[in-house]
Short mmCIF file of C-alpha atoms and ligand atoms in Angstrom, two decimals:
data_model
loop_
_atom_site.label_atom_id
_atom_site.label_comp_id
_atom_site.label_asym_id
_atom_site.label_seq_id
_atom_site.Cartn_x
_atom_site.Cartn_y
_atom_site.Cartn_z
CA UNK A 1 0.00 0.00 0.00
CA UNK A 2 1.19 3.64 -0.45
CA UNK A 3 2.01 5.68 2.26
CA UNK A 4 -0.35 8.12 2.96
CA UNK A 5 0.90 11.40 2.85
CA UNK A 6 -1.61 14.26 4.88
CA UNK A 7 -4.09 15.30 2.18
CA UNK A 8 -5.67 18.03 4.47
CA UNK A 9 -2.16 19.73 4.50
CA UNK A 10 -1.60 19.16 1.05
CA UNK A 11 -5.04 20.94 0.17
CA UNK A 12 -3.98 23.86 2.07
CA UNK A 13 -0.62 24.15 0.67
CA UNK A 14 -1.82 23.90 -2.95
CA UNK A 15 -1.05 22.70 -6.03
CA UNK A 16 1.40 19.74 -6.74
CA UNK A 17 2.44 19.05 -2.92
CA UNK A 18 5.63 17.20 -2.07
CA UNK A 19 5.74 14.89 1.04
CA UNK A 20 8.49 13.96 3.22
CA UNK A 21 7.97 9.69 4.00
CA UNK A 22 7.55 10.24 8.05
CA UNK A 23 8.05 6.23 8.54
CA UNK A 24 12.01 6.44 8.53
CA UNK A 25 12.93 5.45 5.14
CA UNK A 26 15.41 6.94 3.46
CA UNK A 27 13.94 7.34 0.15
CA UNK A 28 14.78 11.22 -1.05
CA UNK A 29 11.78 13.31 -1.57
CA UNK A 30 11.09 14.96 -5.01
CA UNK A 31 12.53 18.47 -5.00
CA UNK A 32 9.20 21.38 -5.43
CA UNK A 33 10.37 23.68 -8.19
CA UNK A 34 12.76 25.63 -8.69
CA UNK A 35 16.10 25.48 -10.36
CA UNK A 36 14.48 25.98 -13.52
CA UNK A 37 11.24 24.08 -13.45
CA UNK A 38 7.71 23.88 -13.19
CA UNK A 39 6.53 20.91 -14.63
CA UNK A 40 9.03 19.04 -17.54
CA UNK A 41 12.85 19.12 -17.65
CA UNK A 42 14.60 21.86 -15.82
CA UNK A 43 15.32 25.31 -18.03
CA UNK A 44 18.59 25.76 -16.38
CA UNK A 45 20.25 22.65 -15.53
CA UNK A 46 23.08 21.64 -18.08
CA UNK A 47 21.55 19.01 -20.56
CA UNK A 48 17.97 19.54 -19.48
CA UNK A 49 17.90 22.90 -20.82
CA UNK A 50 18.69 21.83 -24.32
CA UNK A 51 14.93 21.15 -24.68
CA UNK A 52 11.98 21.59 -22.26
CA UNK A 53 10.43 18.17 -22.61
CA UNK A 54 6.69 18.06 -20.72
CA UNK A 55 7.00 14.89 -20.01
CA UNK A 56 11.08 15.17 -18.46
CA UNK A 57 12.35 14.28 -15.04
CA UNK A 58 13.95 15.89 -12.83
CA UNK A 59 17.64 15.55 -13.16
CA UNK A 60 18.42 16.67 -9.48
CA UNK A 61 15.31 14.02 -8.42
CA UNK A 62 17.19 11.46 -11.10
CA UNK A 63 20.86 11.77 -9.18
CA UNK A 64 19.16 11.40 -5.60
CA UNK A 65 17.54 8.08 -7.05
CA UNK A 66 20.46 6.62 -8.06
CA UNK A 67 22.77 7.38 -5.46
CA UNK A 68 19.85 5.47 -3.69
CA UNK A 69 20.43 2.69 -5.61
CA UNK A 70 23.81 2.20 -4.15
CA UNK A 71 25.26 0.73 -7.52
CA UNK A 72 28.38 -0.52 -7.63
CA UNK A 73 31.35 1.55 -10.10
CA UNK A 74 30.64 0.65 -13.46
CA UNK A 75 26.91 -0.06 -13.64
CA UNK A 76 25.02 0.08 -16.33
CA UNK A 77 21.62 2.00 -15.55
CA UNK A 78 18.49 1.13 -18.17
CA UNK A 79 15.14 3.53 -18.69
CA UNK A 80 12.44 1.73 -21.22
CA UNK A 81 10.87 4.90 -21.35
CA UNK A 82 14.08 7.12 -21.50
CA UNK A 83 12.12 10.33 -23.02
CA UNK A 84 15.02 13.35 -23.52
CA UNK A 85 17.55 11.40 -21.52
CA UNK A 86 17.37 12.45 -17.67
CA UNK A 87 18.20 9.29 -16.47
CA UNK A 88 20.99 8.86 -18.89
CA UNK A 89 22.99 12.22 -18.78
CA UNK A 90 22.54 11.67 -14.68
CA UNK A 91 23.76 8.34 -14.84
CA UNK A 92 27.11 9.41 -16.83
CA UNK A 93 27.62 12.19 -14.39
CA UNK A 94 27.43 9.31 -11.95
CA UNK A 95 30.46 6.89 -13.83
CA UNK A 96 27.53 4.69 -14.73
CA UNK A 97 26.73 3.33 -18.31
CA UNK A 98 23.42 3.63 -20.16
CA UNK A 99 20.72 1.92 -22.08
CA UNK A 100 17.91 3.73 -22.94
CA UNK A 101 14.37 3.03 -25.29
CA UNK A 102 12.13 5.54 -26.59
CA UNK A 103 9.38 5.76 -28.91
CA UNK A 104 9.57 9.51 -29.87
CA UNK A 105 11.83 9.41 -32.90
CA UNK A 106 13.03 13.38 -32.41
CA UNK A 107 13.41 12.93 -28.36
CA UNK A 108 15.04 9.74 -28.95
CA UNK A 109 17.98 11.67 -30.89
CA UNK A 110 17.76 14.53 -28.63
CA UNK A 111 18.38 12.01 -26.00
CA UNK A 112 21.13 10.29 -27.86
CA UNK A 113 22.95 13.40 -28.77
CA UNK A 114 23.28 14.51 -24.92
CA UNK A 115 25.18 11.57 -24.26
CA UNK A 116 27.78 11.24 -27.23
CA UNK A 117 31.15 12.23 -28.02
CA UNK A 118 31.11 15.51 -28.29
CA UNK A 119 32.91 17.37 -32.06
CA UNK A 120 36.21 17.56 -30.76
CA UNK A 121 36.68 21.37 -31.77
CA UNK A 122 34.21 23.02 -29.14
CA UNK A 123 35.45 26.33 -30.27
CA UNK A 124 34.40 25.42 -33.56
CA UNK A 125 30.80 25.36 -32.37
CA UNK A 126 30.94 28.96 -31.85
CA UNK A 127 32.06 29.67 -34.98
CA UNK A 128 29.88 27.59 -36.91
CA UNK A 129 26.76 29.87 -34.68
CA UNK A 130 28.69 32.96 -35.67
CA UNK A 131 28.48 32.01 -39.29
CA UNK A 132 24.75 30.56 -39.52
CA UNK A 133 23.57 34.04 -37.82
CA UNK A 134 25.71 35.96 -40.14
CA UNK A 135 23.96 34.13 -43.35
CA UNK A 136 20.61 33.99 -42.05
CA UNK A 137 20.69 37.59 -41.55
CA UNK A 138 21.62 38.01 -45.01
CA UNK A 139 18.76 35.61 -46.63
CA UNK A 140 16.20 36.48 -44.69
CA UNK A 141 16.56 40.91 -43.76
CA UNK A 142 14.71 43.11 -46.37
CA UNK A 143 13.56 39.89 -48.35
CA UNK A 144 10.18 39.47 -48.81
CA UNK A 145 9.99 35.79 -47.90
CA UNK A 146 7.36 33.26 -49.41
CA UNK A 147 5.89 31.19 -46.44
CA UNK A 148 2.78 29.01 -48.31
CA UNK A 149 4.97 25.89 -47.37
CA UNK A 150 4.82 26.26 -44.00
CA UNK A 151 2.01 25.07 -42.28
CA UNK A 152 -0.82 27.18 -40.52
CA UNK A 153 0.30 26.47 -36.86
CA UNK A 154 4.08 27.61 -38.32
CA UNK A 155 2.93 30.57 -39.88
CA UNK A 156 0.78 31.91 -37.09
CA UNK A 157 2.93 30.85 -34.53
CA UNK A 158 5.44 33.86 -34.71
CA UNK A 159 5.79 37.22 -36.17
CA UNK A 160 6.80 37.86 -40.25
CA UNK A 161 10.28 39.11 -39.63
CA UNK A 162 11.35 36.35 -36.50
CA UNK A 163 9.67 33.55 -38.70
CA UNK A 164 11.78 34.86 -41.75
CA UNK A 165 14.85 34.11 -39.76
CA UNK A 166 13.93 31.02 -38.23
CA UNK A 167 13.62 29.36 -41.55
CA UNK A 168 16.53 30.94 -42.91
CA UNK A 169 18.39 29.50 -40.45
CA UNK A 170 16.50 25.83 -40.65
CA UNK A 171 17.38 26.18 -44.39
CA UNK A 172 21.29 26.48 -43.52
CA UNK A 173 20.96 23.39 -41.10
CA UNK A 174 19.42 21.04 -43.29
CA UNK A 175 22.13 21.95 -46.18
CA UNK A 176 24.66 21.22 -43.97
CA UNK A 177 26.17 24.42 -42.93
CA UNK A 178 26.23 23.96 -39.65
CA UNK A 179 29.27 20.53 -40.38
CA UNK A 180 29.38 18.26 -36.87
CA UNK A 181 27.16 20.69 -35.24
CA UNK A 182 24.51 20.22 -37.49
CA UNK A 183 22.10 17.97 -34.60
CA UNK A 184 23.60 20.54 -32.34
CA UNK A 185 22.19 23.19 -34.10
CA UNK A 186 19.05 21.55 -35.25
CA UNK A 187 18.32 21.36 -31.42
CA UNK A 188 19.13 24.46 -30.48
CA UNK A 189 17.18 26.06 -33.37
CA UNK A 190 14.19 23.85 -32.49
CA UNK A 191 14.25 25.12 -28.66
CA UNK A 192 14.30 28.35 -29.69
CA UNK A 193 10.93 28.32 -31.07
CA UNK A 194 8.78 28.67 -28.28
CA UNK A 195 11.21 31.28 -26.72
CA UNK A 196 10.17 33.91 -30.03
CA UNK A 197 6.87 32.55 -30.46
CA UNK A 198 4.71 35.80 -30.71
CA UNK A 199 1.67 33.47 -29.19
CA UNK A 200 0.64 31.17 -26.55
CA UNK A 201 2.18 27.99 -27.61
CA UNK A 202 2.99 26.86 -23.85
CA UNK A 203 3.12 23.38 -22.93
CA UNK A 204 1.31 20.83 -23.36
CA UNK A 205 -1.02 21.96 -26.42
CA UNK A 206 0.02 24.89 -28.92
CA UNK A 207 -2.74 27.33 -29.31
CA UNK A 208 -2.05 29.69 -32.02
CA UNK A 209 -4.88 32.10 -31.56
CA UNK A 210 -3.85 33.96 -28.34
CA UNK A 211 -0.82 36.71 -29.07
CA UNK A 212 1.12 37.64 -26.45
CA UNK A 213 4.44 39.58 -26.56
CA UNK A 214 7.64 37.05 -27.50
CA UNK A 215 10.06 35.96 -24.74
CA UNK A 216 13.15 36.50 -27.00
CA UNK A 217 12.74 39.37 -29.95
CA UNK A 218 15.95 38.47 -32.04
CA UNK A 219 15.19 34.48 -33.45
CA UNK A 220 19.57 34.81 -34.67
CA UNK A 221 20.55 36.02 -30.80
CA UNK A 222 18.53 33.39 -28.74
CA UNK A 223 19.81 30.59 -31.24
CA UNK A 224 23.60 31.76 -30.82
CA UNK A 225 22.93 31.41 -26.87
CA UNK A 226 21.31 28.61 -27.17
CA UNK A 227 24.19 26.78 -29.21
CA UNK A 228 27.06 28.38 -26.74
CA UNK A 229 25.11 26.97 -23.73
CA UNK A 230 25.12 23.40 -25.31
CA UNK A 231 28.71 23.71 -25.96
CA UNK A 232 29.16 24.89 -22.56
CA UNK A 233 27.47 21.57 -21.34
CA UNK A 234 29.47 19.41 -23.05
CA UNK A 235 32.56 21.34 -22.25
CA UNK A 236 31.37 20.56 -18.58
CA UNK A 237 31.69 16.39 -19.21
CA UNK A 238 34.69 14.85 -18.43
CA UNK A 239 36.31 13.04 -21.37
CA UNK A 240 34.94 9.27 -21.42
CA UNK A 241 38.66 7.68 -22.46
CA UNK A 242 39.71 6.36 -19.44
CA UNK A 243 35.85 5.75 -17.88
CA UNK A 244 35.23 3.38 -20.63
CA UNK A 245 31.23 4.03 -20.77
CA UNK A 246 28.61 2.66 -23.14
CA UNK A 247 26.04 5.39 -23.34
CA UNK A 248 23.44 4.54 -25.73
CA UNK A 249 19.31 5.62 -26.92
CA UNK A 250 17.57 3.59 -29.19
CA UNK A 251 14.47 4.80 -31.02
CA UNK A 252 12.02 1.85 -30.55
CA UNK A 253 9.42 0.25 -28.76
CA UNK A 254 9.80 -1.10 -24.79
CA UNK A 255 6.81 -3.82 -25.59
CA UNK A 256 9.11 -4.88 -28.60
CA UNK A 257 11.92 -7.19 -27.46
CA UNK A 258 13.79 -6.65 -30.52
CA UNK A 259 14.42 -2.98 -28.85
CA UNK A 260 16.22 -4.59 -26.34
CA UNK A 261 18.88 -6.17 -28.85
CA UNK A 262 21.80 -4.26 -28.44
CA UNK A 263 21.78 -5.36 -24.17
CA UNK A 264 23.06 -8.34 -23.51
CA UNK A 265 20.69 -10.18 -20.99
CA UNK A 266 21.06 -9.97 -17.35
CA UNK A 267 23.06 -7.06 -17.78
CA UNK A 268 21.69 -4.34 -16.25
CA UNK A 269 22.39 -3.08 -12.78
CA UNK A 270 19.34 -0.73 -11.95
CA UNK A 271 16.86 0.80 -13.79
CA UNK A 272 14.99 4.61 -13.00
CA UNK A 273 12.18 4.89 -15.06
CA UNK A 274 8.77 6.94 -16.21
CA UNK A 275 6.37 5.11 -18.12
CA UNK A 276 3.46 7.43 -19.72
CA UNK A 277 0.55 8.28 -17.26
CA UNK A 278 -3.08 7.22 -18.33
CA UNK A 279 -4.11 10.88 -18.15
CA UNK A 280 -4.56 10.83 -22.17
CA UNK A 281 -1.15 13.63 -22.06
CA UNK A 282 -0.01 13.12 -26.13
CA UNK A 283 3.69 13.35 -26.59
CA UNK A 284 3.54 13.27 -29.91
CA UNK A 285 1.16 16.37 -30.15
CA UNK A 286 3.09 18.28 -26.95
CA UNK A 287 6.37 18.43 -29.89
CA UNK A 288 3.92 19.40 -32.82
CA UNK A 289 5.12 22.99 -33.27
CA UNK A 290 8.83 22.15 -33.38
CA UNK A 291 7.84 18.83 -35.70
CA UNK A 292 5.71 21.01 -38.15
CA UNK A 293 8.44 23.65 -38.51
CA UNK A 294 11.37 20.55 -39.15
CA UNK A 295 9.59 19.56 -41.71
CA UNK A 296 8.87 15.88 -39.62
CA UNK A 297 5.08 15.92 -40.20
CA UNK A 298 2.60 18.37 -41.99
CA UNK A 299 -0.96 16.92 -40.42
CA UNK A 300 -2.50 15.59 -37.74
CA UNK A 301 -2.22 12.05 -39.11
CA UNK A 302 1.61 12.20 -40.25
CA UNK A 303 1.99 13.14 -36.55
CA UNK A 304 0.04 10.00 -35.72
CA UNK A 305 2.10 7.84 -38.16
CA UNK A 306 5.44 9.01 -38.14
CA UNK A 307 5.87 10.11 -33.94
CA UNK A 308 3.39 8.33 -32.21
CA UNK A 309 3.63 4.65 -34.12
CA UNK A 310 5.85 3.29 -31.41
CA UNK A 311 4.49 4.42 -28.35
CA UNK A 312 2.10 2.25 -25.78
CA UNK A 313 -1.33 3.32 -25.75
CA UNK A 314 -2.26 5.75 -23.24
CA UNK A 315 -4.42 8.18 -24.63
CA UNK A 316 -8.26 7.66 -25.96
CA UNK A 317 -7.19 9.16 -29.58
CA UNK A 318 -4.41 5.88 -30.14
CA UNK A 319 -7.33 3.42 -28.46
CA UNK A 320 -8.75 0.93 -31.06
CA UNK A 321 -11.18 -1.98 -30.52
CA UNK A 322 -9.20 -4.75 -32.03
CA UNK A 323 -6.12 -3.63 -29.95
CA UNK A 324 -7.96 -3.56 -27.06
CA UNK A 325 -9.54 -6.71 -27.83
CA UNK A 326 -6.44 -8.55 -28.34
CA UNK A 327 -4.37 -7.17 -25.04
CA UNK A 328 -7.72 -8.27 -23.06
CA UNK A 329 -7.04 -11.74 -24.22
CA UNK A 330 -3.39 -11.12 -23.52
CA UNK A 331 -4.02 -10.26 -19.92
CA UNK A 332 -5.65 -13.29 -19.42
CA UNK A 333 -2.52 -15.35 -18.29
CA UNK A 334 -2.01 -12.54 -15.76
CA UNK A 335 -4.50 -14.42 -13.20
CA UNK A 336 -6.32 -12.08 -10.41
CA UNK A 337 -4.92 -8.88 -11.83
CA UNK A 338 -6.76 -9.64 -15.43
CA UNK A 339 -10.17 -9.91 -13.59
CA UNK A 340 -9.15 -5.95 -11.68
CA UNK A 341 -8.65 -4.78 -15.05
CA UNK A 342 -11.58 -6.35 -16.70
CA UNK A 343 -13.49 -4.66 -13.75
CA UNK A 344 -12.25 -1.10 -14.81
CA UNK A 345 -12.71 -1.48 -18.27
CA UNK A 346 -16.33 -2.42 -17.63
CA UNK A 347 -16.75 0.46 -15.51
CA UNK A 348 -15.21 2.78 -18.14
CA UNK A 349 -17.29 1.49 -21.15
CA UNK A 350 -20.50 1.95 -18.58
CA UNK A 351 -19.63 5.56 -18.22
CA UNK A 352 -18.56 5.62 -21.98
CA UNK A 353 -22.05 4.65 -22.91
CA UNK A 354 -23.38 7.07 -20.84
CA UNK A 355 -22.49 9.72 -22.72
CA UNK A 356 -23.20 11.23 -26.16
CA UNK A 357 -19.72 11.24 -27.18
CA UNK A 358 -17.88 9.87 -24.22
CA UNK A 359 -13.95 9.24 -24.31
CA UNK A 360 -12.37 5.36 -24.88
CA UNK A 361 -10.83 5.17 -21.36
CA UNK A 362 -11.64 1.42 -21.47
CA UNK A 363 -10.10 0.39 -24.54
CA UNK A 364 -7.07 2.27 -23.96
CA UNK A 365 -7.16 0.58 -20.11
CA UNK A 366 -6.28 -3.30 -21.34
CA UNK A 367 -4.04 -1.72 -24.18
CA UNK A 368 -1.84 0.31 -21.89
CA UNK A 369 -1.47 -2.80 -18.84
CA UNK A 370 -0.92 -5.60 -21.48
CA UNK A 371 2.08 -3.10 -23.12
CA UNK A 372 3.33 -2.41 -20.03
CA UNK A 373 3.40 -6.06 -19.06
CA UNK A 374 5.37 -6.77 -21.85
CA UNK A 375 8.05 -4.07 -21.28
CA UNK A 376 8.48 -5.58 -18.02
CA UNK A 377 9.05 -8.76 -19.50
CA UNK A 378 12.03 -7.37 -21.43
CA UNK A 379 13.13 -5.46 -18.33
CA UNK A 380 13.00 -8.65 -16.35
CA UNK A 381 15.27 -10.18 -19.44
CA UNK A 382 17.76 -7.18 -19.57
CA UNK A 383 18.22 -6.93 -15.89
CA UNK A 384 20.59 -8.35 -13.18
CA UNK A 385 19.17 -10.77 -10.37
CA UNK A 386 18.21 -8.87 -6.90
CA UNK A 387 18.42 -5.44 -8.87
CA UNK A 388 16.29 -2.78 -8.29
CA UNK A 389 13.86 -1.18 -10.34
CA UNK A 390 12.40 2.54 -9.43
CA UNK A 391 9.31 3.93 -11.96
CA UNK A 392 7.75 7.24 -11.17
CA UNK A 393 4.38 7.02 -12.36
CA UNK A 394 0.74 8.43 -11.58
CA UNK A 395 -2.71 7.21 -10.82
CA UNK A 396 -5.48 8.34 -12.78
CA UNK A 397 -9.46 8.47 -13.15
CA UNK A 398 -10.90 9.19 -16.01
CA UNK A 399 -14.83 10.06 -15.42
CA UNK A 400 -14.20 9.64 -12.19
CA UNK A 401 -13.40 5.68 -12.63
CA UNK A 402 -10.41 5.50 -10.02
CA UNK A 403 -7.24 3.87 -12.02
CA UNK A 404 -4.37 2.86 -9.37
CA UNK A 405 -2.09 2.29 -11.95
CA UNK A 406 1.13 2.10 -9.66
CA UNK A 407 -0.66 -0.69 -7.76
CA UNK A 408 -1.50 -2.73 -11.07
CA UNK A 409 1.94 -2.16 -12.35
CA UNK A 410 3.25 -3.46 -9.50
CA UNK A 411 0.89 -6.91 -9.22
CA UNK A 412 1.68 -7.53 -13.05
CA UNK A 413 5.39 -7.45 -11.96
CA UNK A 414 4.55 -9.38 -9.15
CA UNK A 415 3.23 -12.15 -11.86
CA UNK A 416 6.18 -11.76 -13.75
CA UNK A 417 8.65 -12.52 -10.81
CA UNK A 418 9.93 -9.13 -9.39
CA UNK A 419 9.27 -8.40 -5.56
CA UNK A 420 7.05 -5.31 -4.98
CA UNK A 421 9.29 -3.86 -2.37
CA UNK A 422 7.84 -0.26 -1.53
CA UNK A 423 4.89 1.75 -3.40
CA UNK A 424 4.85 5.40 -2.31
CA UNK A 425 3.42 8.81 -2.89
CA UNK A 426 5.33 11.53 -3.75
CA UNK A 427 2.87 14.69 -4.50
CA UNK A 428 -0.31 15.39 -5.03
CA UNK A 429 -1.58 16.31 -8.31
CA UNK A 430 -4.40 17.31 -10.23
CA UNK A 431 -5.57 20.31 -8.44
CA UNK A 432 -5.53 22.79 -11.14
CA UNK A 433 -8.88 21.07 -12.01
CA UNK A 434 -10.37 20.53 -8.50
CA UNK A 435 -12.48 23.80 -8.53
CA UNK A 436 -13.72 22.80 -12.03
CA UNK A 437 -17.56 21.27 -10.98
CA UNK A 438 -17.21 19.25 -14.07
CA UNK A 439 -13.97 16.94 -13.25
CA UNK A 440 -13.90 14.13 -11.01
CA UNK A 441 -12.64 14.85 -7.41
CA UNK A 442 -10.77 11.94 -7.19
CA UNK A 443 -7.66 12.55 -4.97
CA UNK A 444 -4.41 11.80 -7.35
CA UNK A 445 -0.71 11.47 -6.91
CA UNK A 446 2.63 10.51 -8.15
CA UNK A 447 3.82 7.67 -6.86
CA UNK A 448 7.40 5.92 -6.57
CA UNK A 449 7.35 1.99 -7.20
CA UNK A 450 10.22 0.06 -5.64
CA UNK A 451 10.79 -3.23 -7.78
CA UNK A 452 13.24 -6.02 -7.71
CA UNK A 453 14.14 -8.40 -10.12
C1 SAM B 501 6.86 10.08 -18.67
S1 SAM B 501 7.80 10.18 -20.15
C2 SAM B 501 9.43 9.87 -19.57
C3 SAM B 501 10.29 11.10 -19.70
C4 SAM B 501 11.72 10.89 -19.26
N1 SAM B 501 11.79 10.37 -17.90
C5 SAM B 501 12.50 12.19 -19.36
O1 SAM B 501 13.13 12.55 -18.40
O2 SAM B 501 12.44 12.87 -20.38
C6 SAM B 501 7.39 8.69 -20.96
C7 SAM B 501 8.13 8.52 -22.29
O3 SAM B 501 7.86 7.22 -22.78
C8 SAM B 501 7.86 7.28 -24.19
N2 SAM B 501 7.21 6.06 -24.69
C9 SAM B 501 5.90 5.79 -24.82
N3 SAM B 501 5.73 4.55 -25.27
C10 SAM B 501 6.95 4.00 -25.43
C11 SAM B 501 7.42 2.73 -25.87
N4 SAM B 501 6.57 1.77 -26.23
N5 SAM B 501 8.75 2.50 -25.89
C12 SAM B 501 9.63 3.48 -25.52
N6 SAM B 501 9.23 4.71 -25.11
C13 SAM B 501 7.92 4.97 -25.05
C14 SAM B 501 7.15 8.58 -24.49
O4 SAM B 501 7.42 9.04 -25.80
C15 SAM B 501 7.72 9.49 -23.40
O5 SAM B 501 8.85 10.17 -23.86
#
């Protein structure tokens, strides 16, 4: 069972309220915010400020875990879910090698490119900045610039003159003017765009109809900065020569044990881990400004076909009946648990039906237990005997149907062989919505989940 933090405190403190365990364990508390964050990965921390990812840890929160973990020099530290690479830049930082999955084909490189070799000419990186402002200034100032290519939420997103230079500079990229620092500078071009953005396109959905005044005016300056504070980052690691550390992200799919390839088995000394929440959040759709403006999907449905194909389904707009169908069935070897799960999705298609047009909560509930159950069959594969396994994830309760995900997570593991050692809460969250008469008032929280294999 969780420990129970004091909800009538946590009401009266607010929103997204951390608790201290009171029952003598040692496990570190989540940090509040601060230090560059507010939700997603930290704005000012090296690494994590290369992109603000929603969906990112904590990299302060990530370092306390692990030095929980007590792993021995050398370790190798997986994340199935590895999103913009928290766990893994931490885990370098701590001597510790990395193996990371994720589904999102741009955060998978983002994630990959924090943790290679970096060009060996950092200087260089400054230069090549110097020179992609200088040209962009030139193609795009006084020219009257075409932008019917673009798509809508591109062209409304920002101002004629900033937008001008922002694809100026994109141009120069992708003809490869920017040499080795050409991911570099793809990155730091792509996290510039919601800096200069003349309207609200803050996280998670981008909503180009409400102007407001741009963070950053000059597109050219906040891109050099960007750039110089990447190079700065990577200045910042020590060289890997002598450490001898496999660092790796693969773009692919946790469920898919082909994913897994490149780790031998048993090989893994810990894992610290986020798998998606069943609170319908789209990660796909969170990136769509910065994959409309690459050039990485033009529509709704290249979004769904080119980012999203890989990920587990945990939002009502990936649900479908066969899949649903055919992960019920899959749950069935999963004894008790499959009947607790049959029991929600009952309840969900009851409130479903309902409604007019009510949401797919219970096909996307056998979907998203059956794919997790399978990526902790490949974790249970990749990882060391007696090693430990912490996930951050959330509850949930859509129409008011309450999902205790952590808890089911942890009995499917239980049926695949790990030990459920500790299940706690974290914060409270969810409150945003609690004056809103037409959301559930289901208390929610984030929740750590203690597993050994
Ligand atoms: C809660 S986020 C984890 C974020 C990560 N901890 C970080 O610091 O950025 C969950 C991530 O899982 C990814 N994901 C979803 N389904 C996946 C799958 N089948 N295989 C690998 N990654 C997946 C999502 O794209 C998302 O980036």
């Amino acid at each position: 069972m969780p420990t129970q933090p004091d909800l009538a405190l946590a009401a009266h403190l607010g929103d997204d309220v951390h608790f201290m365990p009171d029952d003598g364990s040692t496990w570190p508390t989540e940090p509040g915010s601060g230090r560059g964050r507010s939700h997603g990965t930290s704005s000012s921390e090296a690494f994590d400020r290369w992109f603000r990812y929603p969906a990112g840890f904590a990299s302060d929160y990530v370092s306390l875990l692990l030095k929980q973990l007590e792993l021995p020099k050398g370790s190798l530290v997986a994340d199935p879910f590895a999103g913009s690479g928290v766990t893994g830049t931490s885990a370098r930082t701590m001597g510790y090698s990395f193996f990371g999955i994720e589904a999102h084909p741009a955060i998978a490189e983002l994630a990959s490119l924090k943790l290679q070799d970096a060009p060996t000419d950092l200087t260089g990186g400054m230069k090549t900045a110097d020179r992609l402002v200088r040209l962009a200034r030139q193609y795009s100032d006084g020219v009257d610039r075409d932008f019917s290519a673009e798509t809508e939420l591109t062209r409304k997103s920002f101002a004629p003159d900033a937008l001008a230079r922002l694809i100026s500079l994109r141009d120069l990229i992708k003809s490869g003017e920017a040499g080795v620092w050409s991911i570099h500078a793809k990155w730091a071009l792509l996290s510039t765009l919601r800096d200069v953005a003349s309207v609200r396109v803050g996280w998670p959905y981008q909503n180009p109809t409400k102007t407001k005044k741009a963070k950053f005016a000059d597109p050219l300056l906040r891109f050099q900065q960007r750039l110089e504070a990447m190079a700065s980052d990577l200045r910042a690691v020590p060289s890997r020569e002598n450490e001898q550390l496999s660092l790796n992200v693969v773009h692919g799919d946790s469920t898919d044990s082909a994913s897994w390839n490149l780790l031998p088995q048993a090989s893994a000394h810990g894992c610290v881990s986020s798998p998606p929440y069943l609170n319908n959040f789209d990660y796909a759709d969170a990136t769509r400004l910065e994959m409309y403006f690459w050039g990485e999907a033009a529509n709704w449905s290249q979004l769904c076909s080119k980012i999203r194909s890989k990920m587990i389904t945990a939002t009502t707009q990936q649900s479908s009946v066969g899949s649903a169908a055919n992960a019920s069935k899959a749950l069935e070897g999963y004894g008790d648990i499959a009947k607790r799960i049959s029991d929600l999705t009952d309840d969900l298609r009851s409130e479903r039906l309902a409604r007019a047009r009510g949401k797919e909560y219970d096909r996307v509930i056998p979907d998203y237990f059956s794919s997790v159950a399978k990526v902790l069959a490949n974790l249970w594969w990749a990882m060391k005997p007696d090693a430990p396994i912490v996930w951050l994830v959330g509850d949930s309760a859509p129409y008011g149907v309450y999902v205790d995900t952590p808890a089911i997570i942890a009995e499917l593991a239980e049926s695949i062989g790990f030990k459920a050692e500790d299940d706690r809460v974290l914060r409270r969250r969810g409150q945003r919505w609690a004056k809103n008469a037409s959301r559930h008032q289901v208390e929610l929280s984030e929740r750590l989940l203690l597993l050994r294999r």
